[in-house]
mmCIF file with all atom_site columns, C-alpha atoms in Angstrom:
data_model
loop_
_atom_site.group_PDB
_atom_site.id
_atom_site.type_symbol
_atom_site.label_atom_id
_atom_site.label_alt_id
_atom_site.label_comp_id
_atom_site.label_asym_id
_atom_site.label_entity_id
_atom_site.label_seq_id
_atom_site.pdbx_PDB_ins_code
_atom_site.Cartn_x
_atom_site.Cartn_y
_atom_site.Cartn_z
_atom_site.occupancy
_atom_site.B_iso_or_equiv
_atom_site.pdbx_formal_charge
_atom_site.auth_seq_id
_atom_site.auth_comp_id
_atom_site.auth_asym_id
_atom_site.auth_atom_id
_atom_site.pdbx_PDB_model_num
ATOM 1   C CA . MET A 1 1   ? -0.146 -3.249 -9.352  1.00 0.00 ? 235 MET A CA 1
ATOM 2   C CA . THR A 1 2   ? -3.666 -1.861 -9.044  1.00 0.00 ? 236 THR A CA 1
ATOM 3   C CA . GLU A 1 3   ? -2.744 1.602  -7.735  1.00 0.00 ? 237 GLU A CA 1
ATOM 4   C CA . CYS A 1 4   ? -0.078 2.275  -10.385 1.00 0.00 ? 238 CYS A CA 1
ATOM 5   C CA . VAL A 1 5   ? -1.279 4.854  -12.923 1.00 0.00 ? 239 VAL A CA 1
ATOM 6   C CA . PHE A 1 6   ? 0.901  3.317  -15.652 1.00 0.00 ? 240 PHE A CA 1
ATOM 7   C CA . CYS A 1 7   ? -0.531 -0.153 -14.967 1.00 0.00 ? 241 CYS A CA 1
ATOM 8   C CA . LYS A 1 8   ? -4.000 1.367  -15.317 1.00 0.00 ? 242 LYS A CA 1
ATOM 9   C CA . ILE A 1 9   ? -2.965 2.831  -18.688 1.00 0.00 ? 243 ILE A CA 1
ATOM 10  C CA . VAL A 1 10  ? -1.672 -0.598 -19.783 1.00 0.00 ? 244 VAL A CA 1
ATOM 11  C CA . ALA A 1 11  ? -4.967 -2.194 -18.665 1.00 0.00 ? 245 ALA A CA 1
ATOM 12  C CA . GLY A 1 12  ? -6.989 0.402  -20.602 1.00 0.00 ? 246 GLY A CA 1
ATOM 13  C CA . GLU A 1 13  ? -8.555 1.799  -17.428 1.00 0.00 ? 247 GLU A CA 1
ATOM 14  C CA . ILE A 1 14  ? -7.088 5.242  -18.166 1.00 0.00 ? 248 ILE A CA 1
ATOM 15  C CA . PRO A 1 15  ? -7.046 6.558  -21.750 1.00 0.00 ? 249 PRO A CA 1
ATOM 16  C CA . SER A 1 16  ? -3.732 7.476  -23.332 1.00 0.00 ? 250 SER A CA 1
ATOM 17  C CA . TYR A 1 17  ? -2.210 8.727  -26.556 1.00 0.00 ? 251 TYR A CA 1
ATOM 18  C CA . LYS A 1 18  ? -0.367 5.580  -27.668 1.00 0.00 ? 252 LYS A CA 1
ATOM 19  C CA . ILE A 1 19  ? 2.705  6.199  -29.784 1.00 0.00 ? 253 ILE A CA 1
ATOM 20  C CA . TYR A 1 20  ? 3.832  2.546  -29.870 1.00 0.00 ? 254 TYR A CA 1
ATOM 21  C CA . GLU A 1 21  ? 2.668  -0.768 -28.448 1.00 0.00 ? 255 GLU A CA 1
ATOM 22  C CA . ASP A 1 22  ? 3.755  -4.376 -28.642 1.00 0.00 ? 256 ASP A CA 1
ATOM 23  C CA . GLU A 1 23  ? 3.195  -7.378 -26.384 1.00 0.00 ? 257 GLU A CA 1
ATOM 24  C CA . LYS A 1 24  ? 5.750  -6.218 -23.773 1.00 0.00 ? 258 LYS A CA 1
ATOM 25  C CA . TYR A 1 25  ? 6.121  -2.435 -24.063 1.00 0.00 ? 259 TYR A CA 1
ATOM 26  C CA . LEU A 1 26  ? 3.986  0.666  -24.402 1.00 0.00 ? 260 LEU A CA 1
ATOM 27  C CA . ALA A 1 27  ? 4.925  4.223  -25.343 1.00 0.00 ? 261 ALA A CA 1
ATOM 28  C CA . PHE A 1 28  ? 2.465  7.060  -24.818 1.00 0.00 ? 262 PHE A CA 1
ATOM 29  C CA . LEU A 1 29  ? 2.481  10.848 -24.750 1.00 0.00 ? 263 LEU A CA 1
ATOM 30  C CA . ASP A 1 30  ? 2.998  12.531 -21.405 1.00 0.00 ? 264 ASP A CA 1
ATOM 31  C CA . ILE A 1 31  ? -0.183 14.520 -20.717 1.00 0.00 ? 265 ILE A CA 1
ATOM 32  C CA . TYR A 1 32  ? 2.009  17.148 -19.027 1.00 0.00 ? 266 TYR A CA 1
ATOM 33  C CA . PRO A 1 33  ? 4.485  17.530 -21.897 1.00 0.00 ? 267 PRO A CA 1
ATOM 34  C CA . SER A 1 34  ? 7.638  19.469 -21.139 1.00 0.00 ? 268 SER A CA 1
ATOM 35  C CA . ALA A 1 35  ? 8.810  19.304 -24.771 1.00 0.00 ? 269 ALA A CA 1
ATOM 36  C CA . GLU A 1 36  ? 7.639  18.413 -28.269 1.00 0.00 ? 270 GLU A CA 1
ATOM 37  C CA . GLY A 1 37  ? 6.678  14.740 -28.537 1.00 0.00 ? 271 GLY A CA 1
ATOM 38  C CA . HIS A 1 38  ? 7.285  14.090 -24.818 1.00 0.00 ? 272 HIS A CA 1
ATOM 39  C CA . THR A 1 39  ? 6.751  10.334 -24.612 1.00 0.00 ? 273 THR A CA 1
ATOM 40  C CA . LEU A 1 40  ? 7.056  7.765  -21.840 1.00 0.00 ? 274 LEU A CA 1
ATOM 41  C CA . VAL A 1 41  ? 8.243  4.279  -22.777 1.00 0.00 ? 275 VAL A CA 1
ATOM 42  C CA . ILE A 1 42  ? 7.308  1.632  -20.218 1.00 0.00 ? 276 ILE A CA 1
ATOM 43  C CA . PRO A 1 43  ? 7.357  -2.126 -19.813 1.00 0.00 ? 277 PRO A CA 1
ATOM 44  C CA . LYS A 1 44  ? 3.812  -3.459 -19.535 1.00 0.00 ? 278 LYS A CA 1
ATOM 45  C CA . LYS A 1 45  ? 4.858  -5.684 -16.657 1.00 0.00 ? 279 LYS A CA 1
ATOM 46  C CA . HIS A 1 46  ? 5.064  -3.650 -13.469 1.00 0.00 ? 280 HIS A CA 1
ATOM 47  C CA . VAL A 1 47  ? 8.575  -3.120 -12.177 1.00 0.00 ? 281 VAL A CA 1
ATOM 48  C CA . GLU A 1 48  ? 9.583  -0.075 -10.193 1.00 0.00 ? 282 GLU A CA 1
ATOM 49  C CA . TRP A 1 49  ? 13.006 0.636  -11.693 1.00 0.00 ? 283 TRP A CA 1
ATOM 50  C CA . VAL A 1 50  ? 14.428 0.454  -15.206 1.00 0.00 ? 284 VAL A CA 1
ATOM 51  C CA . TRP A 1 51  ? 17.246 -1.821 -14.049 1.00 0.00 ? 285 TRP A CA 1
ATOM 52  C CA . GLU A 1 52  ? 14.603 -4.328 -12.890 1.00 0.00 ? 286 GLU A CA 1
ATOM 53  C CA . VAL A 1 53  ? 13.247 -4.839 -16.432 1.00 0.00 ? 287 VAL A CA 1
ATOM 54  C CA . GLU A 1 54  ? 13.919 -8.523 -17.196 1.00 0.00 ? 288 GLU A CA 1
ATOM 55  C CA . GLU A 1 55  ? 14.941 -8.031 -20.817 1.00 0.00 ? 289 GLU A CA 1
ATOM 56  C CA . LEU A 1 56  ? 16.742 -4.717 -20.489 1.00 0.00 ? 290 LEU A CA 1
ATOM 57  C CA . GLY A 1 57  ? 18.434 -4.933 -23.893 1.00 0.00 ? 291 GLY A CA 1
ATOM 58  C CA . GLU A 1 58  ? 15.106 -5.533 -25.598 1.00 0.00 ? 292 GLU A CA 1
ATOM 59  C CA . TYR A 1 59  ? 13.584 -2.580 -23.722 1.00 0.00 ? 293 TYR A CA 1
ATOM 60  C CA . PHE A 1 60  ? 16.361 -0.272 -24.909 1.00 0.00 ? 294 PHE A CA 1
ATOM 61  C CA . GLU A 1 61  ? 15.949 -1.574 -28.478 1.00 0.00 ? 295 GLU A CA 1
ATOM 62  C CA . VAL A 1 62  ? 12.313 -0.432 -28.354 1.00 0.00 ? 296 VAL A CA 1
ATOM 63  C CA . VAL A 1 63  ? 13.345 2.959  -26.937 1.00 0.00 ? 297 VAL A CA 1
ATOM 64  C CA . GLY A 1 64  ? 15.925 3.289  -29.732 1.00 0.00 ? 298 GLY A CA 1
ATOM 65  C CA . LYS A 1 65  ? 13.378 2.358  -32.398 1.00 0.00 ? 299 LYS A CA 1
ATOM 66  C CA . ILE A 1 66  ? 11.008 5.064  -31.184 1.00 0.00 ? 300 ILE A CA 1
ATOM 67  C CA . ALA A 1 67  ? 13.786 7.666  -30.810 1.00 0.00 ? 301 ALA A CA 1
ATOM 68  C CA . ARG A 1 68  ? 15.055 7.015  -34.355 1.00 0.00 ? 302 ARG A CA 1
ATOM 69  C CA . HIS A 1 69  ? 11.504 7.385  -35.666 1.00 0.00 ? 303 HIS A CA 1
ATOM 70  C CA . PHE A 1 70  ? 11.107 10.691 -33.791 1.00 0.00 ? 304 PHE A CA 1
ATOM 71  C CA . ARG A 1 71  ? 14.369 11.982 -35.262 1.00 0.00 ? 305 ARG A CA 1
ATOM 72  C CA . GLU A 1 72  ? 13.307 10.971 -38.771 1.00 0.00 ? 306 GLU A CA 1
ATOM 73  C CA . VAL A 1 73  ? 9.934  12.704 -38.392 1.00 0.00 ? 307 VAL A CA 1
ATOM 74  C CA . SER A 1 74  ? 11.173 15.845 -36.631 1.00 0.00 ? 308 SER A CA 1
ATOM 75  C CA . ARG A 1 75  ? 14.670 16.282 -38.108 1.00 0.00 ? 309 ARG A CA 1
ATOM 76  C CA . ASP A 1 76  ? 15.696 17.473 -34.653 1.00 0.00 ? 310 ASP A CA 1
ATOM 77  C CA . ILE A 1 77  ? 17.582 15.981 -31.739 1.00 0.00 ? 311 ILE A CA 1
ATOM 78  C CA . VAL A 1 78  ? 15.818 13.484 -29.503 1.00 0.00 ? 312 VAL A CA 1
ATOM 79  C CA . ARG A 1 79  ? 16.739 13.498 -25.838 1.00 0.00 ? 313 ARG A CA 1
ATOM 80  C CA . SER A 1 80  ? 16.147 10.719 -23.356 1.00 0.00 ? 314 SER A CA 1
ATOM 81  C CA . ASN A 1 81  ? 16.307 10.359 -19.636 1.00 0.00 ? 315 ASN A CA 1
ATOM 82  C CA . ILE A 1 82  ? 15.496 7.712  -17.085 1.00 0.00 ? 316 ILE A CA 1
ATOM 83  C CA . ASP A 1 83  ? 13.329 8.859  -14.248 1.00 0.00 ? 317 ASP A CA 1
ATOM 84  C CA . GLY A 1 84  ? 11.375 6.920  -11.712 1.00 0.00 ? 318 GLY A CA 1
ATOM 85  C CA . TRP A 1 85  ? 10.538 8.920  -8.664  1.00 0.00 ? 319 TRP A CA 1
ATOM 86  C CA . GLN A 1 86  ? 7.256  10.516 -9.807  1.00 0.00 ? 320 GLN A CA 1
ATOM 87  C CA . VAL A 1 87  ? 5.556  7.269  -10.820 1.00 0.00 ? 321 VAL A CA 1
ATOM 88  C CA . PRO A 1 88  ? 6.942  4.054  -9.295  1.00 0.00 ? 322 PRO A CA 1
ATOM 89  C CA . HIS A 1 89  ? 6.907  2.148  -12.603 1.00 0.00 ? 323 HIS A CA 1
ATOM 90  C CA . ALA A 1 90  ? 9.984  1.907  -14.832 1.00 0.00 ? 324 ALA A CA 1
ATOM 91  C CA . HIS A 1 91  ? 9.886  4.527  -17.577 1.00 0.00 ? 325 HIS A CA 1
ATOM 92  C CA . ILE A 1 92  ? 12.140 6.332  -20.013 1.00 0.00 ? 326 ILE A CA 1
ATOM 93  C CA . HIS A 1 93  ? 11.322 9.821  -21.274 1.00 0.00 ? 327 HIS A CA 1
ATOM 94  C CA . LEU A 1 94  ? 11.872 10.803 -24.912 1.00 0.00 ? 328 LEU A CA 1
ATOM 95  C CA . LYS A 1 95  ? 11.705 14.484 -25.886 1.00 0.00 ? 329 LYS A CA 1
ATOM 96  C CA . VAL A 1 96  ? 12.251 16.202 -29.226 1.00 0.00 ? 330 VAL A CA 1
ATOM 97  C CA . GLY A 1 97  ? 14.378 19.354 -29.420 1.00 0.00 ? 331 GLY A CA 1
ATOM 98  C CA . LYS A 1 98  ? 16.773 21.141 -27.108 1.00 0.00 ? 332 LYS A CA 1
ATOM 99  C CA . ILE A 1 99  ? 14.280 23.076 -25.000 1.00 0.00 ? 333 ILE A CA 1
ATOM 100 C CA . SER A 1 100 ? 12.151 21.782 -22.142 1.00 0.00 ? 334 SER A CA 1
ATOM 101 C CA . ASN A 1 101 ? 9.544  23.652 -20.166 1.00 0.00 ? 335 ASN A CA 1
ATOM 102 C CA . PRO A 1 102 ? 10.551 23.380 -16.499 1.00 0.00 ? 336 PRO A CA 1
ATOM 103 C CA . ASN A 1 103 ? 6.918  23.952 -15.443 1.00 0.00 ? 337 ASN A CA 1
ATOM 104 C CA . PRO A 1 104 ? 4.766  21.886 -17.806 1.00 0.00 ? 338 PRO A CA 1
ATOM 105 C CA . THR A 1 105 ? 1.002  22.227 -17.747 1.00 0.00 ? 339 THR A CA 1
ATOM 106 C CA . LYS A 1 106 ? -1.619 19.731 -18.823 1.00 0.00 ? 340 LYS A CA 1
ATOM 107 C CA . GLY A 1 107 ? -1.563 19.345 -22.577 1.00 0.00 ? 341 GLY A CA 1
ATOM 108 C CA . ASP A 1 108 ? -4.463 20.495 -24.706 1.00 0.00 ? 342 ASP A CA 1
ATOM 109 C CA . PRO A 1 109 ? -6.248 17.367 -26.029 1.00 0.00 ? 343 PRO A CA 1
ATOM 110 C CA . GLN A 1 110 ? -6.315 18.734 -29.590 1.00 0.00 ? 344 GLN A CA 1
ATOM 111 C CA . LYS A 1 111 ? -2.568 19.469 -29.505 1.00 0.00 ? 345 LYS A CA 1
ATOM 112 C CA . LEU A 1 112 ? -1.857 16.029 -27.990 1.00 0.00 ? 346 LEU A CA 1
ATOM 113 C CA . GLN A 1 113 ? -3.885 14.402 -30.783 1.00 0.00 ? 347 GLN A CA 1
ATOM 114 C CA . GLN A 1 114 ? -1.905 16.359 -33.401 1.00 0.00 ? 348 GLN A CA 1
ATOM 115 C CA . THR A 1 115 ? 1.343  15.272 -31.740 1.00 0.00 ? 349 THR A CA 1
ATOM 116 C CA . LEU A 1 116 ? 0.127  11.667 -31.732 1.00 0.00 ? 350 LEU A CA 1
ATOM 117 C CA . GLU A 1 117 ? -0.654 11.835 -35.445 1.00 0.00 ? 351 GLU A CA 1
ATOM 118 C CA . LYS A 1 118 ? 2.806  13.261 -36.153 1.00 0.00 ? 352 LYS A CA 1
ATOM 119 C CA . TYR A 1 119 ? 4.845  10.773 -34.105 1.00 0.00 ? 353 TYR A CA 1
ATOM 120 C CA . LYS A 1 120 ? 2.808  7.548  -33.923 1.00 0.00 ? 354 LYS A CA 1
ATOM 121 C CA . LEU A 1 121 ? 4.809  4.539  -35.022 1.00 0.00 ? 355 LEU A CA 1
#
């Protein structure tokens, strides 16, 4: 889908801070992080809703792999939620810690790079 911002990230048309990537899935830092390590895990193939992902079990295995890695690195809780109304491309949020900023602002590139170095799988 050419107008989908996540599809543009997958295609390399928009830069991102890639936490994890394989042939089917991509995880990258949210540039408006509401919590430590705020990451979006998406299927590379465009589908609007999580329940439309063809291999849903495999998708959740990838999410679990990343979440376990975050917990190991941070020694804190890792929260997840499924959201889909802001960007019409299936995605799952992962966030470290108990606190979220309800009004996130654009992340500082240096801080995002440090977060990437800490959490990259």
